[in-house]
CSV table of C-alpha atoms in Angstrom, one decimal:
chain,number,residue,atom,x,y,z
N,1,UNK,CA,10.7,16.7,-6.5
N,2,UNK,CA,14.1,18.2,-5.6
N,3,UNK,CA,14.0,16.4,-2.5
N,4,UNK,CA,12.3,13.1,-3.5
N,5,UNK,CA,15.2,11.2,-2.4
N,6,UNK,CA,14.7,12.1,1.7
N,7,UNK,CA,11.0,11.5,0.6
N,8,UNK,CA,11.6,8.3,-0.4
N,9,UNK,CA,12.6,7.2,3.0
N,10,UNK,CA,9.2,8.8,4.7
N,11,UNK,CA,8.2,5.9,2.4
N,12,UNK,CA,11.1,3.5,3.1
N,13,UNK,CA,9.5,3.1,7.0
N,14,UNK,CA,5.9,3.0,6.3
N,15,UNK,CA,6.6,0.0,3.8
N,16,UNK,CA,8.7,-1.8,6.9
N,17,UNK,CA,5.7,-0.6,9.3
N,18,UNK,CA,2.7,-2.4,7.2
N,19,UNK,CA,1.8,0.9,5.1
N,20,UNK,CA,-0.3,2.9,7.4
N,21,UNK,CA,1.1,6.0,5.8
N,22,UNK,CA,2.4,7.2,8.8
N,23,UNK,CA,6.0,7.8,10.1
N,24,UNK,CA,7.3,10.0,13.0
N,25,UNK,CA,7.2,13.5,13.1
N,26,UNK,CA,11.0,13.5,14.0
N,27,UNK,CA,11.6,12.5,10.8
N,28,UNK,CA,10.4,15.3,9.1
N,29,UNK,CA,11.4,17.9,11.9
N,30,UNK,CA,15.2,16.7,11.1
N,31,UNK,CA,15.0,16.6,7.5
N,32,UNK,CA,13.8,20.2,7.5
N,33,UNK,CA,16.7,21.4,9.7
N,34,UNK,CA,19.5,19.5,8.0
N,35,UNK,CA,18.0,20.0,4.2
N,36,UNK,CA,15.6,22.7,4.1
N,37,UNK,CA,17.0,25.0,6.3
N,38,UNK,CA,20.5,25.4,4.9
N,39,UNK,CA,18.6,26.5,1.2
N,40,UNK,CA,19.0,30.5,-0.3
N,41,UNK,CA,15.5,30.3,-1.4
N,42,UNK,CA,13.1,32.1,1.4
N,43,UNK,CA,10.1,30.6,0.0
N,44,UNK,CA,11.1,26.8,-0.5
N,45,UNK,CA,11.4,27.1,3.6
N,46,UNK,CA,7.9,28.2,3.8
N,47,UNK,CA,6.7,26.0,0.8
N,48,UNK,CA,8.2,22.9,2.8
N,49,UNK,CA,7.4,23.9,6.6
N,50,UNK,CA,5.4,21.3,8.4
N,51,UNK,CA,2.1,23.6,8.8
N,52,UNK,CA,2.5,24.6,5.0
N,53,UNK,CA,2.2,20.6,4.2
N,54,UNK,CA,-0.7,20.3,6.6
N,55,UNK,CA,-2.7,22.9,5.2
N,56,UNK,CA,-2.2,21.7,1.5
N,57,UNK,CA,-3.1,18.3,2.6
N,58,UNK,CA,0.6,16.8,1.7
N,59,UNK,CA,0.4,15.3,5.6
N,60,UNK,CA,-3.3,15.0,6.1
N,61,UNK,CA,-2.8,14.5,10.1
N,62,UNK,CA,-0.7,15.3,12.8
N,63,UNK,CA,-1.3,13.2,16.0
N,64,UNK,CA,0.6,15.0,18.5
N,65,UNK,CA,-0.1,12.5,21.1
N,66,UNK,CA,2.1,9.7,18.9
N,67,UNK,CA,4.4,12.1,17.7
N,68,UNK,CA,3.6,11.0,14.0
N,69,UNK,CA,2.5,12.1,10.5
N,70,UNK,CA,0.1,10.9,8.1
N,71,UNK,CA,1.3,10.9,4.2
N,72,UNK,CA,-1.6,11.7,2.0
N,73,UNK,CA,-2.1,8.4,-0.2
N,74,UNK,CA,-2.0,11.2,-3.3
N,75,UNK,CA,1.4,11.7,-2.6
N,76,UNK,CA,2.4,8.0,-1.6
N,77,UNK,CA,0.8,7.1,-4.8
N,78,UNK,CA,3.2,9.6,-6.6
N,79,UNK,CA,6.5,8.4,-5.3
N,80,UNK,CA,6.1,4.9,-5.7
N,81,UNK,CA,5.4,5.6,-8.9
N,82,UNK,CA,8.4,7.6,-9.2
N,83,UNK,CA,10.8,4.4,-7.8
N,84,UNK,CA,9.1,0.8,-8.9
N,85,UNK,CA,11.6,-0.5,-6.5
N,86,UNK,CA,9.5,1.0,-3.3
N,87,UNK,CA,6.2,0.2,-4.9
N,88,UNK,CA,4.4,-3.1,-3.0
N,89,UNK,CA,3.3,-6.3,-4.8
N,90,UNK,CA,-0.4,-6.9,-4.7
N,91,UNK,CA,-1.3,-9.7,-2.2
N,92,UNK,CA,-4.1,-12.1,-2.4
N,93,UNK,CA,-6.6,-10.4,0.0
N,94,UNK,CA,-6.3,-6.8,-2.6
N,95,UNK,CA,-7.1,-9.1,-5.4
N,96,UNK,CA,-10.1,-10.7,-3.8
N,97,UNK,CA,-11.5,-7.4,-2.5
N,98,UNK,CA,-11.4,-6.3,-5.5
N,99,UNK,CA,-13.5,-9.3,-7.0
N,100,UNK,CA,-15.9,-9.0,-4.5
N,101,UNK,CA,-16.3,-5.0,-5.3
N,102,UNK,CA,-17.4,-6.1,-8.7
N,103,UNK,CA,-19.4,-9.1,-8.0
N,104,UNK,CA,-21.8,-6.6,-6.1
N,105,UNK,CA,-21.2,-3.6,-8.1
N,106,UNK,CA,-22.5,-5.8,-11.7
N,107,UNK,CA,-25.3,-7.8,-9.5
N,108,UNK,CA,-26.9,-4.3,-8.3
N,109,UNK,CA,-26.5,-2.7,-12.1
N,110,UNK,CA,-28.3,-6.1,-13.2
N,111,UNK,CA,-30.7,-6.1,-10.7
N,112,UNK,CA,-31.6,-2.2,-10.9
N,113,UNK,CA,-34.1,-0.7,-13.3
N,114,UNK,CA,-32.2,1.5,-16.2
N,115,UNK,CA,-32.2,5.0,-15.4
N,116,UNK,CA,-32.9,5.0,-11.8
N,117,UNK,CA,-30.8,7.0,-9.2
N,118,UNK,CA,-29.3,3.4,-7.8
N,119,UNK,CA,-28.9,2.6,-11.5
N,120,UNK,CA,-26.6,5.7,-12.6
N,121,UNK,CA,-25.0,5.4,-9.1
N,122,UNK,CA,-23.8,2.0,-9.8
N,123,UNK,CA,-23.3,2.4,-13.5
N,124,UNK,CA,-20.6,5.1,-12.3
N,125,UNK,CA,-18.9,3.0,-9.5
N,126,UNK,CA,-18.8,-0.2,-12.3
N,127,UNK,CA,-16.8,2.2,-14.3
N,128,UNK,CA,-14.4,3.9,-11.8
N,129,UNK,CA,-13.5,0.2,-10.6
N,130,UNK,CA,-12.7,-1.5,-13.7
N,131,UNK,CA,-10.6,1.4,-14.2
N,132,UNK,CA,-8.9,1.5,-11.6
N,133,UNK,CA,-8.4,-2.5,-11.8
N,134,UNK,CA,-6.6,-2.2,-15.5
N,135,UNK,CA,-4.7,0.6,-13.5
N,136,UNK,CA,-4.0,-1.8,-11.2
N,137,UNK,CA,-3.2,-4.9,-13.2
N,138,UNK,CA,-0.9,-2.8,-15.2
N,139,UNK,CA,0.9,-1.0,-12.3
N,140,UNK,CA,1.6,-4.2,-10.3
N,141,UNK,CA,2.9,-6.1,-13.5
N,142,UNK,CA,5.8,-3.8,-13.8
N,143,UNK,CA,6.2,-4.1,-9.8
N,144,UNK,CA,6.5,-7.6,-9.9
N,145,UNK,CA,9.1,-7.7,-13.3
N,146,UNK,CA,10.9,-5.2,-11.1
N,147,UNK,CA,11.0,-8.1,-7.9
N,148,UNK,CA,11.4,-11.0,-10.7
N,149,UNK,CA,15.0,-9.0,-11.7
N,150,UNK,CA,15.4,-9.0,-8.3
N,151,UNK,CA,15.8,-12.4,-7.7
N,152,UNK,CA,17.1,-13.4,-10.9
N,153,UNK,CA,19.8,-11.1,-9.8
N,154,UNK,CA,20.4,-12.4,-6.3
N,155,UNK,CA,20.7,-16.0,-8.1
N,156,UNK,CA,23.2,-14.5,-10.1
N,157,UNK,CA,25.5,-13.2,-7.4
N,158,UNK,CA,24.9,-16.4,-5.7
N,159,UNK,CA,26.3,-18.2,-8.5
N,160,UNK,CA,29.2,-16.2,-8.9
N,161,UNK,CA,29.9,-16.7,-5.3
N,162,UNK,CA,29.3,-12.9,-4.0
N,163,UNK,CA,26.2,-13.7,-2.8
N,164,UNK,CA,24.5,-12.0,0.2
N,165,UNK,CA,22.1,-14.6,1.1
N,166,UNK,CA,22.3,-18.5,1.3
N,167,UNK,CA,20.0,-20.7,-1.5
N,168,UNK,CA,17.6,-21.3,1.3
N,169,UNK,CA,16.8,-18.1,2.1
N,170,UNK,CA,16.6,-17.4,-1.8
N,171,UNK,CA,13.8,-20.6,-2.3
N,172,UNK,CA,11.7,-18.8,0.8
N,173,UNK,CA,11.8,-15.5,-0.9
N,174,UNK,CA,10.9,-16.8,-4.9
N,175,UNK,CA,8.6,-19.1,-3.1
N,176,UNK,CA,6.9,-16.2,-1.0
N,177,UNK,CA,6.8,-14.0,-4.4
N,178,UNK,CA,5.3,-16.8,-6.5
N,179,UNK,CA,2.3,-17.8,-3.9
N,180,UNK,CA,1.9,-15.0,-2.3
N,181,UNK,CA,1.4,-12.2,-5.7
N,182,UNK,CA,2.6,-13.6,-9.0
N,183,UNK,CA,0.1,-16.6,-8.2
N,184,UNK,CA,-3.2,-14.3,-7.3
N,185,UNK,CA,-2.5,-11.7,-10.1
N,186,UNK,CA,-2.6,-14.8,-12.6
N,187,UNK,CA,-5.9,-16.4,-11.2
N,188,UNK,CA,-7.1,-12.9,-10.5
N,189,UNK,CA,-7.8,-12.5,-14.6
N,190,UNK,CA,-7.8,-16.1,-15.4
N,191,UNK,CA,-11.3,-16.8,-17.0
N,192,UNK,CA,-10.5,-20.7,-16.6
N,193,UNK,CA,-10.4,-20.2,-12.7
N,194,UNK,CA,-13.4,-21.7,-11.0
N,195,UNK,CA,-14.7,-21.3,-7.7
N,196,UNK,CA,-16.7,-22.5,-5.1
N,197,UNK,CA,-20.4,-21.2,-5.4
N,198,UNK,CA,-19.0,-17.6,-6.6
N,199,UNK,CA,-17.6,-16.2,-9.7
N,200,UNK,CA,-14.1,-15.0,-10.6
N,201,UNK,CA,-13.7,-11.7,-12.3
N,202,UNK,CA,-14.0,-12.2,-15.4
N,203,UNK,CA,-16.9,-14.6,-15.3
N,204,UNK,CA,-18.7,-11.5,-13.3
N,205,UNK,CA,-18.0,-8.8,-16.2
N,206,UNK,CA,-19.3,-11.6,-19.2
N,207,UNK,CA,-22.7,-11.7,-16.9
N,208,UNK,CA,-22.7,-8.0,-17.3
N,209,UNK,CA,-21.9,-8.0,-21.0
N,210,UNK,CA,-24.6,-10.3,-21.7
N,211,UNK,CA,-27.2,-8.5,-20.1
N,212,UNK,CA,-26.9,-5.6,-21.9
N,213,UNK,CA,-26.7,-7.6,-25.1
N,214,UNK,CA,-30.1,-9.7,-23.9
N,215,UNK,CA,-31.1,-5.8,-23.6
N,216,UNK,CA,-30.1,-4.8,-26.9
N,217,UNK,CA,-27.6,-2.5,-25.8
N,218,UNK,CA,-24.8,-3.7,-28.1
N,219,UNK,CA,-22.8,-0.2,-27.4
N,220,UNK,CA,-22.7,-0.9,-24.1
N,221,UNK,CA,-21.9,-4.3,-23.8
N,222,UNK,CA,-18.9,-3.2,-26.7
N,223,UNK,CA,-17.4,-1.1,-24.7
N,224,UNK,CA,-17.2,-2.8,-21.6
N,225,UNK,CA,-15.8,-6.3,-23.4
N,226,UNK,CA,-12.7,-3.7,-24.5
N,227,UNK,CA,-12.3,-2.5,-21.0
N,228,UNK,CA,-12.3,-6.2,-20.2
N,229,UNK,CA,-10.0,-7.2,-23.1
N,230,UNK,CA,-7.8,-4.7,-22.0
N,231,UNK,CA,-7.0,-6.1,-18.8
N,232,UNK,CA,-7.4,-9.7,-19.4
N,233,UNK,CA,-4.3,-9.0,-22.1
N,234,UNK,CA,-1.9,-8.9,-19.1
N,235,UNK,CA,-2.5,-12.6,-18.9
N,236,UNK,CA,0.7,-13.5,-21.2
N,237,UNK,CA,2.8,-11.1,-19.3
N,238,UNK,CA,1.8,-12.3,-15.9
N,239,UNK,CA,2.1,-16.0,-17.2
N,240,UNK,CA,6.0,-15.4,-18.6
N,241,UNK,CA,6.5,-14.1,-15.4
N,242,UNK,CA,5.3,-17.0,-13.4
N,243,UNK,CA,7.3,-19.7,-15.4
N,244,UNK,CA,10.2,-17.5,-15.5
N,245,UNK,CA,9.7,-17.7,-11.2
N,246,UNK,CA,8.7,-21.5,-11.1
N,247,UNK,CA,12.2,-22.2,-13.1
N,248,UNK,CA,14.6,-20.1,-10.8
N,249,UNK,CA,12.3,-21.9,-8.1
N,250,UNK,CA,13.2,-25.2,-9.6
N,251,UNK,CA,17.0,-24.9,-9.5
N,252,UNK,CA,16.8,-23.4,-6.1
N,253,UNK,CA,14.9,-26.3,-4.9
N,254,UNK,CA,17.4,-28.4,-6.4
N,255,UNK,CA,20.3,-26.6,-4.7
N,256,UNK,CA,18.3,-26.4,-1.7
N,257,UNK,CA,18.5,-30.2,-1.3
N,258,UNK,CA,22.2,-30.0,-1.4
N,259,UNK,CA,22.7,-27.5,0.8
N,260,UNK,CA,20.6,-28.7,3.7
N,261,UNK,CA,22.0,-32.3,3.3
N,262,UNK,CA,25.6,-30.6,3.5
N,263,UNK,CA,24.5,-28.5,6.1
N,264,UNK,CA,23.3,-31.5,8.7
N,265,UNK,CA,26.3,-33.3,7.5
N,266,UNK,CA,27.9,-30.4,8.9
N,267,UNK,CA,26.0,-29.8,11.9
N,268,UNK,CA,26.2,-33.5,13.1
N,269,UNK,CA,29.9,-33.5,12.5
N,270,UNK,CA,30.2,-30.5,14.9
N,271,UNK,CA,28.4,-32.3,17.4
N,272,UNK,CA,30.7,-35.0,17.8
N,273,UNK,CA,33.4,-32.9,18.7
N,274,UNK,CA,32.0,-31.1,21.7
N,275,UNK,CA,33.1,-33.9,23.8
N,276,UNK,CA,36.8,-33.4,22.7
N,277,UNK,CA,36.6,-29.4,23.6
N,278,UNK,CA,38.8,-27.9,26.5
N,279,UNK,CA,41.3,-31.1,27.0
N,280,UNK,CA,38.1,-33.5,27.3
N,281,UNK,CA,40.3,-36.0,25.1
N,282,UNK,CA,43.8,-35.7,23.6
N,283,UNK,CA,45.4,-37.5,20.7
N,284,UNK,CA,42.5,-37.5,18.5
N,285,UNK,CA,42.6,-37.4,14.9
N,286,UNK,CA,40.4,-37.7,12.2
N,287,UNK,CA,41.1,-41.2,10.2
N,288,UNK,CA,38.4,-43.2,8.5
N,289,UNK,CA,38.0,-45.3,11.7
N,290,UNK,CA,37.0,-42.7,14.2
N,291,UNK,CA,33.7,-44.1,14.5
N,292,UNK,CA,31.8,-40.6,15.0
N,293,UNK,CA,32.2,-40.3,11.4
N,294,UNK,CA,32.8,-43.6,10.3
N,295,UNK,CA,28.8,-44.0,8.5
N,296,UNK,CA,29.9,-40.6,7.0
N,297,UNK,CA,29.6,-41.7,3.1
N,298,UNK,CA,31.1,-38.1,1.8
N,299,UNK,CA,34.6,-39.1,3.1
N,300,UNK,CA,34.8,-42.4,1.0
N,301,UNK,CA,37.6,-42.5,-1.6
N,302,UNK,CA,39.7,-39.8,-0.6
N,303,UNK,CA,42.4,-42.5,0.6
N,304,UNK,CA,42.6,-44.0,-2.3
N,305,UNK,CA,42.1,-40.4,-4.4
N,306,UNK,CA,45.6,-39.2,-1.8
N,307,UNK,CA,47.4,-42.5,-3.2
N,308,UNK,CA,46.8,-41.6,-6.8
N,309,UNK,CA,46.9,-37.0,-6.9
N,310,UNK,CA,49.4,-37.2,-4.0
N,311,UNK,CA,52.3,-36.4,-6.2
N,312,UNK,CA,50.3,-33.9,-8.2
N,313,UNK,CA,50.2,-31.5,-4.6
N,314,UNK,CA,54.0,-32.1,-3.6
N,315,UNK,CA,55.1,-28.6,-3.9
N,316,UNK,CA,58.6,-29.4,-2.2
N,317,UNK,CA,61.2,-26.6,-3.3
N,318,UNK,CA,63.8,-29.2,-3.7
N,319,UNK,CA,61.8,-30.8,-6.5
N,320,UNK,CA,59.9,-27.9,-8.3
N,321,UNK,CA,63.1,-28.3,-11.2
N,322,UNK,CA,62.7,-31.7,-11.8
N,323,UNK,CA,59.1,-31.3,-11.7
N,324,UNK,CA,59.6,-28.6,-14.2
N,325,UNK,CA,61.9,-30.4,-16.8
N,326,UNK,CA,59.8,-33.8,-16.7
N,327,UNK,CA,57.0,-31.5,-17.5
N,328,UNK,CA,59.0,-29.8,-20.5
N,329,UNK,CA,59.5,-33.5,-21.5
N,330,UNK,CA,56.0,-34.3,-22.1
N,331,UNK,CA,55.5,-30.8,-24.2
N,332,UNK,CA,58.5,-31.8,-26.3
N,333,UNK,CA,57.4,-35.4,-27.0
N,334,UNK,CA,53.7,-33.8,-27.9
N,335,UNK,CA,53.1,-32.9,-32.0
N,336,UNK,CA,53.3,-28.9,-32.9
N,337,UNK,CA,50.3,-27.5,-34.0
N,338,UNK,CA,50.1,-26.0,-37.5
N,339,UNK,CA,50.8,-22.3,-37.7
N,340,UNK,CA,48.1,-20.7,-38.9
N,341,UNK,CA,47.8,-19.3,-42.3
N,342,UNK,CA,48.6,-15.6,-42.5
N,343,UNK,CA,46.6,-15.2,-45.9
N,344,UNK,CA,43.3,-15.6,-43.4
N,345,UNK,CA,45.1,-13.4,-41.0
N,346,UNK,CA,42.4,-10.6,-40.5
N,347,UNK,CA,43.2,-7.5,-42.7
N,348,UNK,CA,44.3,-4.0,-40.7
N,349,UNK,CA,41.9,-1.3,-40.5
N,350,UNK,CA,40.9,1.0,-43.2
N,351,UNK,CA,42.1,4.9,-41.4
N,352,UNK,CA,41.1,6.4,-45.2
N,353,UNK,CA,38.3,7.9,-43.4
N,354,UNK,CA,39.8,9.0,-40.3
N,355,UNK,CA,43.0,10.5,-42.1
N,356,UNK,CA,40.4,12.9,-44.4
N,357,UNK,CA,38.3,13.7,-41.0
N,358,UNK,CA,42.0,15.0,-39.6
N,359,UNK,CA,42.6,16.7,-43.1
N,360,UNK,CA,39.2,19.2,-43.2
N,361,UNK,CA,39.6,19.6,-39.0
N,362,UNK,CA,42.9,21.3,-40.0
N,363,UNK,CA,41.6,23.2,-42.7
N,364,UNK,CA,38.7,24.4,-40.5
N,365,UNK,CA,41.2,25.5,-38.0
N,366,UNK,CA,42.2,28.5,-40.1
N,367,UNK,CA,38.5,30.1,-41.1
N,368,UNK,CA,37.7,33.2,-39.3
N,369,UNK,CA,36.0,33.2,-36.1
N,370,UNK,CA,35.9,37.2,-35.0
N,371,UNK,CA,34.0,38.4,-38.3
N,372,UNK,CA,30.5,38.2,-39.8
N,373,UNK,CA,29.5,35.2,-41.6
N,374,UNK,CA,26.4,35.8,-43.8
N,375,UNK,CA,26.7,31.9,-44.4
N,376,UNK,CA,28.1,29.5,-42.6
N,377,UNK,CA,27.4,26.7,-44.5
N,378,UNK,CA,28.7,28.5,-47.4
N,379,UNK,CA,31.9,29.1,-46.2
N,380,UNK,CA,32.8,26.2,-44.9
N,381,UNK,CA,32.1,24.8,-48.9
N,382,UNK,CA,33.6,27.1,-51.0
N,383,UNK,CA,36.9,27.2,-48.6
N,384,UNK,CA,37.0,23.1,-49.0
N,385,UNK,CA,36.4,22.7,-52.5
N,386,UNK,CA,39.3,24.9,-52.9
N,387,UNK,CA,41.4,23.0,-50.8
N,388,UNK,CA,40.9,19.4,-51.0
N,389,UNK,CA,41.3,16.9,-54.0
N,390,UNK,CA,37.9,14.6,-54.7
N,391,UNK,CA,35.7,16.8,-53.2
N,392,UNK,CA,32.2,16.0,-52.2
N,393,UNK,CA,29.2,17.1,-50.0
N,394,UNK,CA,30.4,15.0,-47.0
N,395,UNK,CA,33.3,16.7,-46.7
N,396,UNK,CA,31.0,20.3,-46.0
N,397,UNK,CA,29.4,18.3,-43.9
N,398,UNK,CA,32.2,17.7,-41.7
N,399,UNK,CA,33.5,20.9,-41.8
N,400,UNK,CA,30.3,21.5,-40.4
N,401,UNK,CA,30.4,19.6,-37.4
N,402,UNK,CA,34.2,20.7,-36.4
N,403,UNK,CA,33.5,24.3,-37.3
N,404,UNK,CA,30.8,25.2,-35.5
N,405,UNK,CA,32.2,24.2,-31.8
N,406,UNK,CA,34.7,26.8,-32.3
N,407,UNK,CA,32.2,29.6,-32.3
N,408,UNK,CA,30.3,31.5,-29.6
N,409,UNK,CA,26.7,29.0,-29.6
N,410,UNK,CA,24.6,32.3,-28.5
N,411,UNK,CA,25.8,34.4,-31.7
N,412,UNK,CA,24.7,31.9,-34.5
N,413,UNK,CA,21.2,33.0,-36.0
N,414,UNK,CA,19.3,30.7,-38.5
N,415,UNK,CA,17.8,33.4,-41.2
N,416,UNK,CA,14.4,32.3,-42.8
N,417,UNK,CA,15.8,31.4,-46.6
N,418,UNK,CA,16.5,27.9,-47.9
N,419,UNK,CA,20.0,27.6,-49.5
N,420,UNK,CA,21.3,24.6,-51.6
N,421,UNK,CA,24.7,23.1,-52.1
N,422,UNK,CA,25.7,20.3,-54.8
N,423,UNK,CA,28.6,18.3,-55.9
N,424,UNK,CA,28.6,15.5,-58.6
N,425,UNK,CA,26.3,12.8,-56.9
N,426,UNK,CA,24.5,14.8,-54.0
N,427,UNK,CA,22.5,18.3,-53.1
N,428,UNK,CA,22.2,19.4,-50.0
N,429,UNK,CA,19.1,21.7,-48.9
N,430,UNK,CA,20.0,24.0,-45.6
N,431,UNK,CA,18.9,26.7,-43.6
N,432,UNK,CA,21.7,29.2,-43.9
N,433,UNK,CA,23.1,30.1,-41.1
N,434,UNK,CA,24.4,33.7,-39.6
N,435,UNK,CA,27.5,34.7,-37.1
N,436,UNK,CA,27.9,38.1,-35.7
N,437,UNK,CA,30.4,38.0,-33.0
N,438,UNK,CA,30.2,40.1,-30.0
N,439,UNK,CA,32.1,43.4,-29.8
N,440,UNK,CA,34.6,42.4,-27.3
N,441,UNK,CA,35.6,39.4,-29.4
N,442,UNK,CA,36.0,41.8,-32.7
């Protein structure tokens, strides 16, 4: 755990390498030297040396012959969990591997007689699988809100301008996320979803349910409709998440358009002046009748807009003054607004409180700190009701909190008794609390 972080990249490279769990043995050689190496503790280098790992089963092979390490899926399963962000999104295929697994785990159950070895056998698989599918569900949920932020995120920065990637490249990636695992998580426990001379997952564990209730096994088929209740809850989830993706798809679909229109626009308009590179023709300029961009519709108006905001962009030095008085002109000639009315002019703060806080944190100043105090809490009340006007309980209790700072933490003892303080309108019940200051300190 202390050096999860230069894990974390073990698992950074098998992600970008198709998740084979495996990763150089360079890696790990360097990271021992640079990390390991340097530490006080003797036995955190033996703890962490590559043939400690391999004999604990942390790497569960070393293939000399590529140079690499295998990452035992325990441990791979450990650190994504640790960092979401590093965790993959469940694909189609997964899904539908693990549909098949429990089409021909319930059909064998079904199929078996109750009590025989292929019976118990399947019985137990049936229940490690739907177990591990709710695990599953559950685990790649929170993955794919994790990529879901991720994208809304990137949109974000987009439309802020400090965007990293073009809209295009955002549409392929929502697009990507939406088919390619938001989609098959949401058919996966979909009990509308119908398919082609096969059943879908839930259709598969209601065949089971039944025939244990055509059995008159009602336990059993109780207990497995809560396991499937359990997962087939995710649905809503799941379904937020997928309309939440299909409307940041939307708009970048929308922004798409623009952007590859402006983009050809751009790219023809490049085109036409290759011919006009290195000298190939002089005296060109770009007027409304050059007839490479003549059937160019975005350049329309802007002749007449230049004849109409011309005046508006004349930032001559010589006429910056008599720009400036004709627009003090037009203020002067406009009505004043109303002052506003200072009888709804928002009253000051009230510093009653913070004035009495300064008060007791001078009086607590002066209470002694290098004697015994049989009761703290005691103290700290007696010596305020004596010195403040319209005392109450509160005030003890801030006392309290500026008093005890001052003293040494490891020398304060709570004794066993119950003590009790009252003023006018409150009691107080405490734990009295002891001070005996160290020797050095007396």
């Amino acid at each position: 755990m202390k050096f999860k972080n230069d894990f974390f990249k073990f698992i950074d490279y098998i992600n970008s390498q198709g998740g084979a769990l495996e990763f150089p043995e360079a890696f790990y050689v360097r990271f021992y030297n640079q990390r390991v190496l340097g530490q006080d503790d003797a036995s955190l280098k033996n703890i962490l040396s590559l043939q400690s790992l391999l004999e604990g089963g942390i790497f569960t092979h070393r293939d000399k012959l590529k140079g690499s390490l295998v990452l035992s899926k325990v441990v791979y399963d450990l650190l994504v969990f640790l960092d979401v962000s590093r965790n993959k999104e469940l694909s189609l295929a997964k899904f539908e591997s693990l549909r098949t697994q429990m089409l021909g785990v319930t059909e064998k159950i079904m199929s078996s007689e109750i009590g025989s070895d292929t019976y118990n056998e399947n019985l137990q698989l049936f229940w490690e699988l739907i177990s591990q599918i709710l695990t599953t569900v559950k685990e790649n949920i929170r993955v794919l809100h994790h990529k879901v932020d991720e994208v809304a995120e990137q949109y974000k920065s987009l439309d802020s301008g400090e965007h990293h990637h073009n809209v295009n490249e955002l549409y392929l990636l929502a697009q990507k996320l939406q088919d390619r695992y938001v989609q098959p998580c949401l058919e996966f426990i979909n009990p509308d979803l119908q398919l082609v001379n096969s059943q879908n997952f839930v259709q598969t564990v209601d065949n089971l349910i039944n025939h244990y209730r055509q059995d008159g096994n009602e336990s059993f088929a109780i207990a497995i409709q809560y396991k499937l209740t359990a997962i087939t809850s995710y649905y809503k989830d799941i379904r937020e998440l997928s309309d939440r993706l299909l409307a940041y798809l939307y708009n970048f679909s929308e922004e798409r358009r623009y952007f590859m229109a402006i983009e050809q626009r751009f790219n023809e308009l490049m085109e036409t002046f290759v011919a006009f590179r290195h000298g190939g023709r002089k005296h060109i300029y770009l007027t409304p009748d050059v007839e490479d961009i003549a059937a160019m519709r975005c350049f329309d108006g802007l002749g007449a807009h230049k004849q109409s905001f011309s005046a508006r962009f004349d930032r001559n030095p010589d006429k910056s003054v008599l720009q400036f008085k004709h627009y003090y002109e037009q203020i002067q000639q406009q009505p004043l607004k109303p002052k506003l009315d200072i009888i709804h002019a928002p009253t000051p703060p009230n510093n009653e409180l913070q004035k009495r806080k300064n008060q007791i944190m001078q009086l607590t100043m002066y209470l002694p700190t290098a004697v015994n105090i049989d009761d703290i809490h005691d103290l700290i009340d007696a010596h305020l009701r004596q010195s403040l006007d319209d005392f109450s309980l509160l005030d003890t209790l801030y006392g309290l909190e500026f008093f005890l700072p001052l003293l040494n933490k490891s020398c304060v003892r709570q004794s066993r008794q119950r003590q009790r303080l009252e003023d006018d309108n409150y009691y107080l019940d405490y734990i009295s609390l002891q001070y005996k200051p160290p020797k050095s300190q007396k």
